[in-house]
Short mmCIF file of C-alpha atoms in Angstrom, two decimals:
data_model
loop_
_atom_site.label_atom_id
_atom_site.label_comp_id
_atom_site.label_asym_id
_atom_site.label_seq_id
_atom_site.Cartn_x
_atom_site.Cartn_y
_atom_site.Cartn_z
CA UNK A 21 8.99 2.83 -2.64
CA UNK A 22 9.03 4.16 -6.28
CA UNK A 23 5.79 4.95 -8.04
CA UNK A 24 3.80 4.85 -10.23
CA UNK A 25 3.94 6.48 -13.73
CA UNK A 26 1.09 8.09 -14.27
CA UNK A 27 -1.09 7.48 -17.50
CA UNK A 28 -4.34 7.74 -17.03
CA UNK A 29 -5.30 6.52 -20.06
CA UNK A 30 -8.46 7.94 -22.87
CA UNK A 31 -8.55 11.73 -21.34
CA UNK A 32 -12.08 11.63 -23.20
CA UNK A 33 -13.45 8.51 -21.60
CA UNK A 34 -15.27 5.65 -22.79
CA UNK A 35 -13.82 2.71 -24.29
CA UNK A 36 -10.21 3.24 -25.14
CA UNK A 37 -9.09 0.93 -28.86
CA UNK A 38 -5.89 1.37 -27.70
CA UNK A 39 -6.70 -1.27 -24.48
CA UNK A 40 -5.31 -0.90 -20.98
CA UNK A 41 -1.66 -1.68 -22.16
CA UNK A 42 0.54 -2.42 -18.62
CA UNK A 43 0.77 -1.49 -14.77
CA UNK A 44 3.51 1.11 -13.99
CA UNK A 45 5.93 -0.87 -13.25
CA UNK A 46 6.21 -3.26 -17.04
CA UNK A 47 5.75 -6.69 -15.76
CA UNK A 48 1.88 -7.18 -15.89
CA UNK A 49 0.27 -6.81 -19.37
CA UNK A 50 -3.42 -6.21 -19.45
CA UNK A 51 -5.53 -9.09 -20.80
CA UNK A 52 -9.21 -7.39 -20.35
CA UNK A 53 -11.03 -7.19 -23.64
CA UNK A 54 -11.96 -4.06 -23.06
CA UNK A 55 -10.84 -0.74 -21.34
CA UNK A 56 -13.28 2.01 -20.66
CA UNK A 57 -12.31 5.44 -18.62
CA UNK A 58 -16.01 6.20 -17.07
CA UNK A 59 -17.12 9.84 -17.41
CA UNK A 60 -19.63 10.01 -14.93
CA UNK A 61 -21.33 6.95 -12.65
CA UNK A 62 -24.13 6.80 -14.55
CA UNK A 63 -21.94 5.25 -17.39
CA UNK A 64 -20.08 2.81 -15.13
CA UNK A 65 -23.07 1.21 -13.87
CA UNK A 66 -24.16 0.79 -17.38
CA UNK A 67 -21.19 -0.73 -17.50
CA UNK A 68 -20.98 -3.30 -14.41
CA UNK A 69 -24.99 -3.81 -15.35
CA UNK A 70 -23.40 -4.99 -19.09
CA UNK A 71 -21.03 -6.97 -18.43
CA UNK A 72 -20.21 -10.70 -16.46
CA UNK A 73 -16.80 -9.52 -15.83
CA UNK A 74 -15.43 -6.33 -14.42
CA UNK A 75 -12.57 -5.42 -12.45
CA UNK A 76 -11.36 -1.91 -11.37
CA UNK A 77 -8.40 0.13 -12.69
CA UNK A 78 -6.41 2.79 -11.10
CA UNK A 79 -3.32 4.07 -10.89
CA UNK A 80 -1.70 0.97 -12.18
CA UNK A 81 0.37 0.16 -8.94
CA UNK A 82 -0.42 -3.12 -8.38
CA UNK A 83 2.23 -5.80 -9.57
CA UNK A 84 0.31 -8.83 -10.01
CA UNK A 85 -2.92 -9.64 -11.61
CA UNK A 86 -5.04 -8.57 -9.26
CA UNK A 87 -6.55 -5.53 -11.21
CA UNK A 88 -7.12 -7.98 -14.52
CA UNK A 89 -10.02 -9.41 -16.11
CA UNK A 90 -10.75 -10.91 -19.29
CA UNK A 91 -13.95 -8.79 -19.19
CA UNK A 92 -14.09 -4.67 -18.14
CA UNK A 93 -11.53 -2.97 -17.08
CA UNK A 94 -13.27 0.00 -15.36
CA UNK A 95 -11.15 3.16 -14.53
CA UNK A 96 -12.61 5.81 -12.37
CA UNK A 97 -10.24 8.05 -12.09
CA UNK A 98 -11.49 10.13 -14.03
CA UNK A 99 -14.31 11.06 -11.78
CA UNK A 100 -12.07 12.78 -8.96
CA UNK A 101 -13.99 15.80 -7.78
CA UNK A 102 -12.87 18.52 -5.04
CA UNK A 103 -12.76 16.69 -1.71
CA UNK A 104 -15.79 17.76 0.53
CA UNK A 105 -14.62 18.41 4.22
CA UNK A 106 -17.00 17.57 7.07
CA UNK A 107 -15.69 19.54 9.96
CA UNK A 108 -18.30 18.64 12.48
CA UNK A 109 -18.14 14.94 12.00
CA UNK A 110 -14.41 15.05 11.10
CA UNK A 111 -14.06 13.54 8.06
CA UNK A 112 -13.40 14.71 4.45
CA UNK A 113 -15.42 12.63 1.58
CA UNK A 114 -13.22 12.05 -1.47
CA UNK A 115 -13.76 10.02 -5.23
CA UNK A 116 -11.93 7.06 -5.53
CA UNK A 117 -10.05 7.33 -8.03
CA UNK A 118 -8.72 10.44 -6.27
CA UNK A 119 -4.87 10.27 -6.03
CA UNK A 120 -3.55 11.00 -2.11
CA UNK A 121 -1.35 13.63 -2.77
CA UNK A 122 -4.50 15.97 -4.35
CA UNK A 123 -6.41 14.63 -0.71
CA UNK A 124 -3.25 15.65 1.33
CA UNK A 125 -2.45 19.27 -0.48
CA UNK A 126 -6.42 20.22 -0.16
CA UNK A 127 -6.85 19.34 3.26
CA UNK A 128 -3.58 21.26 4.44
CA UNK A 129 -4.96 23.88 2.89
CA UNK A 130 -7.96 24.21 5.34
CA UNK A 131 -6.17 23.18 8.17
CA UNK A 132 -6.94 19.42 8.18
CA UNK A 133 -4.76 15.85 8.00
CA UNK A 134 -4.57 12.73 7.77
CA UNK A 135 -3.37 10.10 10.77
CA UNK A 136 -0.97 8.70 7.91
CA UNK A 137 0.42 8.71 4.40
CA UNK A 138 2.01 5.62 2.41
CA UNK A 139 5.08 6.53 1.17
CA UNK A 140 3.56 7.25 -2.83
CA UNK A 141 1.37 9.68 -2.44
CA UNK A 142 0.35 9.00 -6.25
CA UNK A 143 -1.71 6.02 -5.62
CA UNK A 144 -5.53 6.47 -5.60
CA UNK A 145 -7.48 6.48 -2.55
CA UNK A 146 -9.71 3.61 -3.34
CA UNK A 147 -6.82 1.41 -4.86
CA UNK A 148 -4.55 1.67 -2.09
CA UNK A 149 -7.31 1.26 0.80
CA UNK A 150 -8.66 -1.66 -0.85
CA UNK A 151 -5.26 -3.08 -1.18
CA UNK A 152 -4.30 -3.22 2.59
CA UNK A 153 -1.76 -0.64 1.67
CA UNK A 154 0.01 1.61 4.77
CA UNK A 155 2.20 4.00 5.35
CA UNK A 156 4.80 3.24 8.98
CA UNK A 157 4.69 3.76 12.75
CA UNK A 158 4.07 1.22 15.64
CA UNK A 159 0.94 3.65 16.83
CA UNK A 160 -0.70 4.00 12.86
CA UNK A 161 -2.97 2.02 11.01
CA UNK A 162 -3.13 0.92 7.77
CA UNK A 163 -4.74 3.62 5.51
CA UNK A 164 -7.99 1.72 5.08
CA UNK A 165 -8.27 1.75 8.75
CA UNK A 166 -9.05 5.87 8.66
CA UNK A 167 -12.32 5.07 5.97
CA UNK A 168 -15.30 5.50 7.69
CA UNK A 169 -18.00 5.19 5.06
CA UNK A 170 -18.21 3.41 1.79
CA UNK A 171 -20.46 4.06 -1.42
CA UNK A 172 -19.71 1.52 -3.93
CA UNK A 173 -21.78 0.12 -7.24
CA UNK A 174 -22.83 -3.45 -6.75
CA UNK A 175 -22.54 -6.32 -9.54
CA UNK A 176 -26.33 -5.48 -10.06
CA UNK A 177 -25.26 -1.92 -11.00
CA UNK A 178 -26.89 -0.08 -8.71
CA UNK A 179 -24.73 2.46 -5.70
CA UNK A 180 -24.94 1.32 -1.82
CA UNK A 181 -23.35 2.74 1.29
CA UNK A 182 -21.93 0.91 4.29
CA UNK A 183 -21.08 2.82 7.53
CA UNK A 184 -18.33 2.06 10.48
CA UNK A 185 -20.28 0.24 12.74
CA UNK A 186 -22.52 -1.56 10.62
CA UNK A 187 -22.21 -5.08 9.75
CA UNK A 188 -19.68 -5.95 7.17
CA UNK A 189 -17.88 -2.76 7.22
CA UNK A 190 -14.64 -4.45 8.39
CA UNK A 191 -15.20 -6.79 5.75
CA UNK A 192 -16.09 -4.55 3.00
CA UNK A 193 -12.96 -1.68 3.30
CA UNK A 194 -9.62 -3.85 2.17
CA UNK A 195 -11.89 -5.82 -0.59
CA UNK A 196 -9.64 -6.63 -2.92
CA UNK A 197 -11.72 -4.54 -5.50
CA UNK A 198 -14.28 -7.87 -4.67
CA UNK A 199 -17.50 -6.56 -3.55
CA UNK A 200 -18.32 -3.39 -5.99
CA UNK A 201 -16.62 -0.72 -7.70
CA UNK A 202 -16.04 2.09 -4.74
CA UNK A 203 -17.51 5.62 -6.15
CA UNK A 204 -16.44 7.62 -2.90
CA UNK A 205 -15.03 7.12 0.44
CA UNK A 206 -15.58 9.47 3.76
CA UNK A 207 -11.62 9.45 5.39
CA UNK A 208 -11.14 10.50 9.21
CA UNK A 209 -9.46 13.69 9.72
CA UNK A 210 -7.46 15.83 12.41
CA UNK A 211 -6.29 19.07 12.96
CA UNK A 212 -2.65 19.91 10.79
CA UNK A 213 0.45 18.69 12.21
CA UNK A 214 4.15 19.28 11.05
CA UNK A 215 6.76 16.89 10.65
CA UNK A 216 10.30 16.38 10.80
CA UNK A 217 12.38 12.89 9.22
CA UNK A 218 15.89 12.40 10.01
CA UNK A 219 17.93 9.86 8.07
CA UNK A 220 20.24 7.91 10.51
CA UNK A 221 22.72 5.92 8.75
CA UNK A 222 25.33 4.86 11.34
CA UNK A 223 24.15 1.01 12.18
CA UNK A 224 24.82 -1.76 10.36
CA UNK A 225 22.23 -4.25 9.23
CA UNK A 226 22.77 -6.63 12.54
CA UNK A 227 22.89 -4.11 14.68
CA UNK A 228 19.17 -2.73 13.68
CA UNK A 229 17.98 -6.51 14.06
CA UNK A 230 18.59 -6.89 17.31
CA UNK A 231 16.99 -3.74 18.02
CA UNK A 232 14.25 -3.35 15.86
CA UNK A 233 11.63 -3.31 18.51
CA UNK A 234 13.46 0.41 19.91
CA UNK A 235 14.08 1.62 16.66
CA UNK A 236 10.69 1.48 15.02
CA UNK A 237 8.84 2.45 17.95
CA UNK A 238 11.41 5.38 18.44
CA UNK A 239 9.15 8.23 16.69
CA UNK A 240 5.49 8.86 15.08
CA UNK A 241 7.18 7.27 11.68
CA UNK A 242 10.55 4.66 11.18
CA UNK A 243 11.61 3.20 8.22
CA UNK A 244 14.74 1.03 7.67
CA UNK A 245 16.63 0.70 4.49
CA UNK A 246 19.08 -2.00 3.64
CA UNK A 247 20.12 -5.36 1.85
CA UNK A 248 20.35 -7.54 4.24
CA UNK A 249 23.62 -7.71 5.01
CA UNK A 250 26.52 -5.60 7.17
CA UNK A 251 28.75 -4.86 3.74
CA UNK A 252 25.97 -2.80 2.25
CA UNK A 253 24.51 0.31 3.71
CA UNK A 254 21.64 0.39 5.90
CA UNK A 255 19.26 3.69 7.38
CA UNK A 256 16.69 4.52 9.23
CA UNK A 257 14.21 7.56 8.54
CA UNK A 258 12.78 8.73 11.24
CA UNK A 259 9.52 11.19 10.89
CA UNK A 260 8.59 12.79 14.20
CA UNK A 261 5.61 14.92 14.93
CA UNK A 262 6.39 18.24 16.48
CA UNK A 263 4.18 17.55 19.52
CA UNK A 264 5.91 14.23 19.95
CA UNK A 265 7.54 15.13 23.36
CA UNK A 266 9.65 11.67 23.31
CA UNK A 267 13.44 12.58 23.41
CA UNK A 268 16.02 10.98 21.80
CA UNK A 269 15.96 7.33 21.63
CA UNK A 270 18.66 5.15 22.97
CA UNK A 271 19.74 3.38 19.20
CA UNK A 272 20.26 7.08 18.05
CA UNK A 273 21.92 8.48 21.23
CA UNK A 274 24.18 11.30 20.11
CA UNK A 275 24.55 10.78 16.91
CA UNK A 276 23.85 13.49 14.05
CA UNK A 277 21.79 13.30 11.63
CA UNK A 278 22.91 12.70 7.74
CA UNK A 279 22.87 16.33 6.59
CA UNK A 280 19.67 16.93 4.50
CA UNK A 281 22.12 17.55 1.59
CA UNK A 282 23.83 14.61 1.71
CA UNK A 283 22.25 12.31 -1.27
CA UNK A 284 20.40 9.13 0.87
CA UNK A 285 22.71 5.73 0.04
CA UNK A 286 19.43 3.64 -0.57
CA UNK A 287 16.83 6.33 -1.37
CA UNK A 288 19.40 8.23 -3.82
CA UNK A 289 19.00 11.68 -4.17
CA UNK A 290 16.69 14.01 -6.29
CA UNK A 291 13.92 16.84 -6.09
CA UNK A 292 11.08 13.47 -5.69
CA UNK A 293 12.31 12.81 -2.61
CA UNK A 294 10.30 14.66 0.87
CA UNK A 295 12.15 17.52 2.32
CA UNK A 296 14.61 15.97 5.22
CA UNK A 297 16.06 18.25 8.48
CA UNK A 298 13.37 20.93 9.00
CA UNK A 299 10.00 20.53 10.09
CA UNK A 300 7.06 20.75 7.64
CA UNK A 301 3.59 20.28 6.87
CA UNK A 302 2.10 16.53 7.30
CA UNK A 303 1.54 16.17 3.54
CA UNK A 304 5.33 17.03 2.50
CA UNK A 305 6.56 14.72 5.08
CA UNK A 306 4.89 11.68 5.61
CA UNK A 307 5.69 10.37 2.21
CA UNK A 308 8.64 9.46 1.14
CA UNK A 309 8.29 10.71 -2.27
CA UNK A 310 6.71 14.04 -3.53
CA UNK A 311 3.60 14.14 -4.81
CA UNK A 312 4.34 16.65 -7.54
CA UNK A 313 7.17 15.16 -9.01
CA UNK A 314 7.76 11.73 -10.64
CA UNK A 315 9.36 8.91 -8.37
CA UNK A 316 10.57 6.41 -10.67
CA UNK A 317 9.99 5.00 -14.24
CA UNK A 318 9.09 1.35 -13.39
CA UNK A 319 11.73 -1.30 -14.30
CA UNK A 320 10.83 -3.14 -10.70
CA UNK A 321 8.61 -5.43 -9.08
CA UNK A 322 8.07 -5.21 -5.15
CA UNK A 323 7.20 -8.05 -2.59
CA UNK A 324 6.08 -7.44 0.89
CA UNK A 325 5.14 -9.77 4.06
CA UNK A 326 3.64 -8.82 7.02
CA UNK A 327 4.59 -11.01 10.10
CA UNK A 328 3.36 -10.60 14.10
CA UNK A 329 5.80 -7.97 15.47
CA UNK A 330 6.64 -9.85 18.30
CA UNK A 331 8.33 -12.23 15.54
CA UNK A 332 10.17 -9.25 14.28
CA UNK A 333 13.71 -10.01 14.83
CA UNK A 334 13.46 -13.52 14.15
CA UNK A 335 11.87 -12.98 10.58
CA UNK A 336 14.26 -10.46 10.31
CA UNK A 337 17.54 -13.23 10.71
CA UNK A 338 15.69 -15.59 8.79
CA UNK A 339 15.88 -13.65 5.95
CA UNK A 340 19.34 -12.62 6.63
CA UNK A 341 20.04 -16.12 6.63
CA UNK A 342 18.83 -16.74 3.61
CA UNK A 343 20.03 -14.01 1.75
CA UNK A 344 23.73 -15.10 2.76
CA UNK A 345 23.18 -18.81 1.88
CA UNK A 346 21.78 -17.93 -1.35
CA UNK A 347 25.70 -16.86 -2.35
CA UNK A 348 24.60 -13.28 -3.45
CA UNK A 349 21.59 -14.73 -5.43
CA UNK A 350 19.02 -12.25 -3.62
CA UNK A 351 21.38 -9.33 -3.36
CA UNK A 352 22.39 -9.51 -7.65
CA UNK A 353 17.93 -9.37 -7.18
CA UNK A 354 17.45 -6.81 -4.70
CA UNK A 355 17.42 -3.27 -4.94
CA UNK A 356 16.43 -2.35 -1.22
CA UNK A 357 14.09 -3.55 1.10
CA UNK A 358 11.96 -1.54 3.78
CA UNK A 359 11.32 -2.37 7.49
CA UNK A 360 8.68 -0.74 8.64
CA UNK A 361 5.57 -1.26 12.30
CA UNK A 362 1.75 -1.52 11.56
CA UNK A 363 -0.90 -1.07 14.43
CA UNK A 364 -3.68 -3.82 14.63
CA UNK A 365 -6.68 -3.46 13.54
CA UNK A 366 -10.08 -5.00 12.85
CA UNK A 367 -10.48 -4.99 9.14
CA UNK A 368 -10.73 -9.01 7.90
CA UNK A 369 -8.22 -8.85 5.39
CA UNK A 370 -6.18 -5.85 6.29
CA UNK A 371 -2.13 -7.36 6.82
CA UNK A 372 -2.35 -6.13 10.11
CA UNK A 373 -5.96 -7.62 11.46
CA UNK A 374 -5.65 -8.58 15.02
CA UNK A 375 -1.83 -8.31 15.47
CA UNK A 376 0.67 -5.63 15.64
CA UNK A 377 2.98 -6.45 12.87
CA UNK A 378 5.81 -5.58 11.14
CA UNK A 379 6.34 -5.34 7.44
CA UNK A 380 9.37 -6.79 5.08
CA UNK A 381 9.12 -4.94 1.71
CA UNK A 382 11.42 -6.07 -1.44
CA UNK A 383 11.97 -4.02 -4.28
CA UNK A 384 13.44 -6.06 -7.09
CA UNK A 385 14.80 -5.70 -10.58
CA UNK A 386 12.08 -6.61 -13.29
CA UNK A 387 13.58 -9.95 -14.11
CA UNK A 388 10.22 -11.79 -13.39
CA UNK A 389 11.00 -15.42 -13.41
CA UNK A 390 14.23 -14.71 -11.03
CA UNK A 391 12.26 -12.92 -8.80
CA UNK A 392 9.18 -15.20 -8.62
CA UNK A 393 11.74 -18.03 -7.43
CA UNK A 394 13.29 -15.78 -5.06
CA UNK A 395 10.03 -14.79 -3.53
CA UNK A 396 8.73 -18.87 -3.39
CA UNK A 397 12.45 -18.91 -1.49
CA UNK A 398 11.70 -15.92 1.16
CA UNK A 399 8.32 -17.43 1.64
CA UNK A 400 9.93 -20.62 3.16
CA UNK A 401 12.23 -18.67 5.11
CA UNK A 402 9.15 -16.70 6.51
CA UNK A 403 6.87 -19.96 7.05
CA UNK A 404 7.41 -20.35 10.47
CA UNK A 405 6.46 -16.55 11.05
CA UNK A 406 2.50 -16.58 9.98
CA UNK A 407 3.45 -14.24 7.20
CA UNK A 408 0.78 -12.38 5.06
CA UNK A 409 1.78 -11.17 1.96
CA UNK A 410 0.58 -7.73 0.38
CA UNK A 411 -2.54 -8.45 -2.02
CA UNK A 412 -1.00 -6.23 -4.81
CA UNK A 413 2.30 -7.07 -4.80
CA UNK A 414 4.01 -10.24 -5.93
CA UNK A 415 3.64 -13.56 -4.08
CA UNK A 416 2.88 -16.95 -4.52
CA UNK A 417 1.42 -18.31 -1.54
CA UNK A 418 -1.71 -17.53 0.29
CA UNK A 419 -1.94 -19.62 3.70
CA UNK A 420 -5.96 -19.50 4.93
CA UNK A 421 -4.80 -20.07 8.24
CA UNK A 422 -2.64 -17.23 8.63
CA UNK A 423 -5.91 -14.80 7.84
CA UNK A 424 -8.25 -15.41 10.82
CA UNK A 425 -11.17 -14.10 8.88
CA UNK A 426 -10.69 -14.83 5.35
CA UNK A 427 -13.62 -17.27 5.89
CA UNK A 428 -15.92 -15.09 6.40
CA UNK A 429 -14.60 -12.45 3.66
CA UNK A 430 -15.00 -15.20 1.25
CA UNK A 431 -19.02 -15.70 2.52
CA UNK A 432 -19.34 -11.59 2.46
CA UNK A 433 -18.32 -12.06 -1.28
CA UNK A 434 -20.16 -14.79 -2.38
CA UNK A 435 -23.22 -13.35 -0.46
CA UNK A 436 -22.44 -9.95 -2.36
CA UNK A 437 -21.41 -10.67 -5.49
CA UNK A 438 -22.62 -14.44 -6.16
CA UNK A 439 -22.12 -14.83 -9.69
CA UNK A 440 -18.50 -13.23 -9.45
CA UNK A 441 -19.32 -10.25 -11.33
CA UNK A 442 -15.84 -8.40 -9.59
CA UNK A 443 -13.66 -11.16 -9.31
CA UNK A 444 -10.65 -12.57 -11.25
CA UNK A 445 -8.78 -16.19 -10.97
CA UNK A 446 -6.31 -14.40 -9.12
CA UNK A 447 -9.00 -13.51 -6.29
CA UNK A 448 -10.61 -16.53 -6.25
CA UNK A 449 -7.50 -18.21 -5.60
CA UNK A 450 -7.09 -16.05 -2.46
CA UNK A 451 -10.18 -16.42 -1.38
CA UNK A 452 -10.07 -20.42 -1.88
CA UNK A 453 -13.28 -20.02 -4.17
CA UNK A 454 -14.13 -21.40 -7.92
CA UNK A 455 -11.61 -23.05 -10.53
CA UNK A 456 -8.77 -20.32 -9.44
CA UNK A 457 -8.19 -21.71 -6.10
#
């Protein structure tokens, strides 16, 4: 969905007077003391090694105060280097605070891609990976799931490197920014693909509920737009591969197409949004938006839960229900939501560990108090469903039993990082651990 606005911050480095200000989006303000840009990783391990209290800083996409402290805030984007492709072991080794649309335009230029893009391609590599962030499909993975190597600094200061396959490594990828500062990461890679999305927009809402098993399995990428409701538009963009041999699925049948220059009725229309209607490298597909170009100024707040897709369609009414009892409550709320499939995986606090699953993503006007009700309402009407909310976005409820390894993320952490050097209230209360939970 719309992205972030990118500021940096000090272009110089080291501590910025002016302090870390607020996320992209308006409705988180800094609280950190401090604010420092590091100019090389010798200066942010002075750093961590100087202070009780550091948390990480990105690209500002998070919604919540997960990326707060009233200690450091430590950016390191500023230490993005030329990705360094491994073609023997396939992978590509990239800085952090690297944003994916410089990792997706440098590996199409030598022939490589990635499994999967989220739909910002603005959001750095180590921000969105820790996160649990994704991009769609019923066959792809999260994006943390295609890190195969880790090199992070430690609360004592000092850089270590963890490995697929050795322990912790599924604990130590979606981290929550928990266990260390991450300096680089080492990403799987493929051989270039092109793409072609479609935006189908002749279904109403009910209609893709009752099929939403057919419709987002139907190509390599699906997402549906709508409002939960039959009056208001709904669509489905569908990305396929051009070596996906699958023809055309039964919910499309003969239908055409929305010409590419027909203006999207949820996505709008503009030069940020990806190329629609002719095929096209990976990294000008995959994402929704265009990495070159500015998606949106802020002036939102997104929500997302992730529930067992085998519970799909009955989340899906739920909220449908609820949206329609609520008298037009969410709707005056709501500017669109996003349907989109996950693939399992194995990482202990990714939103998809050891379930395929389907994701429910809000965006909302910035009227925070509104929405924070509205969310505590959807998370009733989700209850029943096991749902997992997304660790950046806004929420209010964590339920330990719906996270089948949280327990022993919260031992990794306290093993790792015992005195809390890299945690907040707002992780602690996640992780059930200290005064914040």
């Amino acid at each position: 969905m719309p992205g972030p606005q990118l500021d940096p911050g000090d272009a110089t480095g080291g501590a910025d007077s002016r302090g870390p200000g607020t996320n992209w989006a308006g409705n988180h303000a800094y609280t950190a003391g401090r604010y420092v840009r590091a100019r090389s990783v010798e200066e942010a391990q002075e750093v961590v090694r100087s202070s009780p209290h550091v948390r990480l800083l990105g690209t500002r996409h998070s919604f919540n105060a997960l990326c707060d402290t009233d200690g450091i805030l430590l950016d390191l984007t500023g230490l993005a280097v030329e990705p360094v492709l491994d073609l023997e072991r396939g992978r590509v080794r990239v800085a952090g605070g690297t944003p994916y649309s410089e990792v997706a335009a440098h590996l199409q230029a030598h022939g490589r891609a990635l499994a999967n893009m989220g739909s910002l391609p603005h959001i750095s590599v180590a921000g969105a990976t820790s996160t649990g962030t994704h991009g769609s499909g019923a066959g792809n993975r999260i994006l943390g799931a295609g890190v195969s190597r880790l090199e992070l600094i430690g609360a004592d200061g000092e850089l270590r490197a963890i490995s697929r396959g050795e322990p912790d490594f599924d604990g130590s990828v979606v981290a929550l920014g928990a266990l260390g500062a991450v300096v680089s990461l080492d990403l799987d890679v493929e051989p270039t693909y092109d793409v072609r999305q479609d935006l189908y927009a002749h279904l109403r809402w009910s209609e893709v509920v009752e099929q939403i098993d057919e419709v987002l399995g139907s190509a390599y990428s699906v997402s549906v737009f709508g409002r939960w409701n039959d009056a208001d538009p709904t669509e489905v963009l569908v990305k396929s591969r051009a070596t996906d041999d699958r023809g055309p699925a039964g919910w499309i049948g003969g239908t055409e197409a929305v010409p590419a220059a027909t203006a999207s009725l949820t996505l709008g229309a503009g030069d940020h949004l990806t190329v629609r209607g002719t095929p096209g490298p990976w990294s000008e597909r995959l994402p929704h938006f265009r990495g070159d170009r500015q998606p949106s100024f802020g002036e939102e707040i997104q929500s997302e839960w992730f529930v067992p897709a085998a519970d799909a369609a009955a989340a899906l009414r739920a909220v449908t229900d609820l949206a329609a009892a609520t008298g037009g409550e969410l709707a005056a709320l709501l500017i669109v939501s996003e349907i989109r499939a996950i693939r399992a995986d194995d990482l202990w606090l990714s939103p998809a560990e050891g379930r395929e699953t389907v994701a429910l993503h809000f965006t909302w006007k910035r009227e925070q108090e509104a929405v924070l009700a509205m969310v505590r309402r959807v998370e009733d009407a989700l209850a029943p469903f096991a749902a997992r909310p997304h660790w950046g976005k806004v929420y209010d409820r964590v339920e330990p039993a719906h996270h089948s390894r949280l327990a022993e993320f919260r031992a990794l952490a306290e093993r790792v990082d015992p005195a809390g050097t890299f945690r907040n209230p707002l992780v602690d209360r996640v992780l059930g651990l200290g005064a914040g939970a």
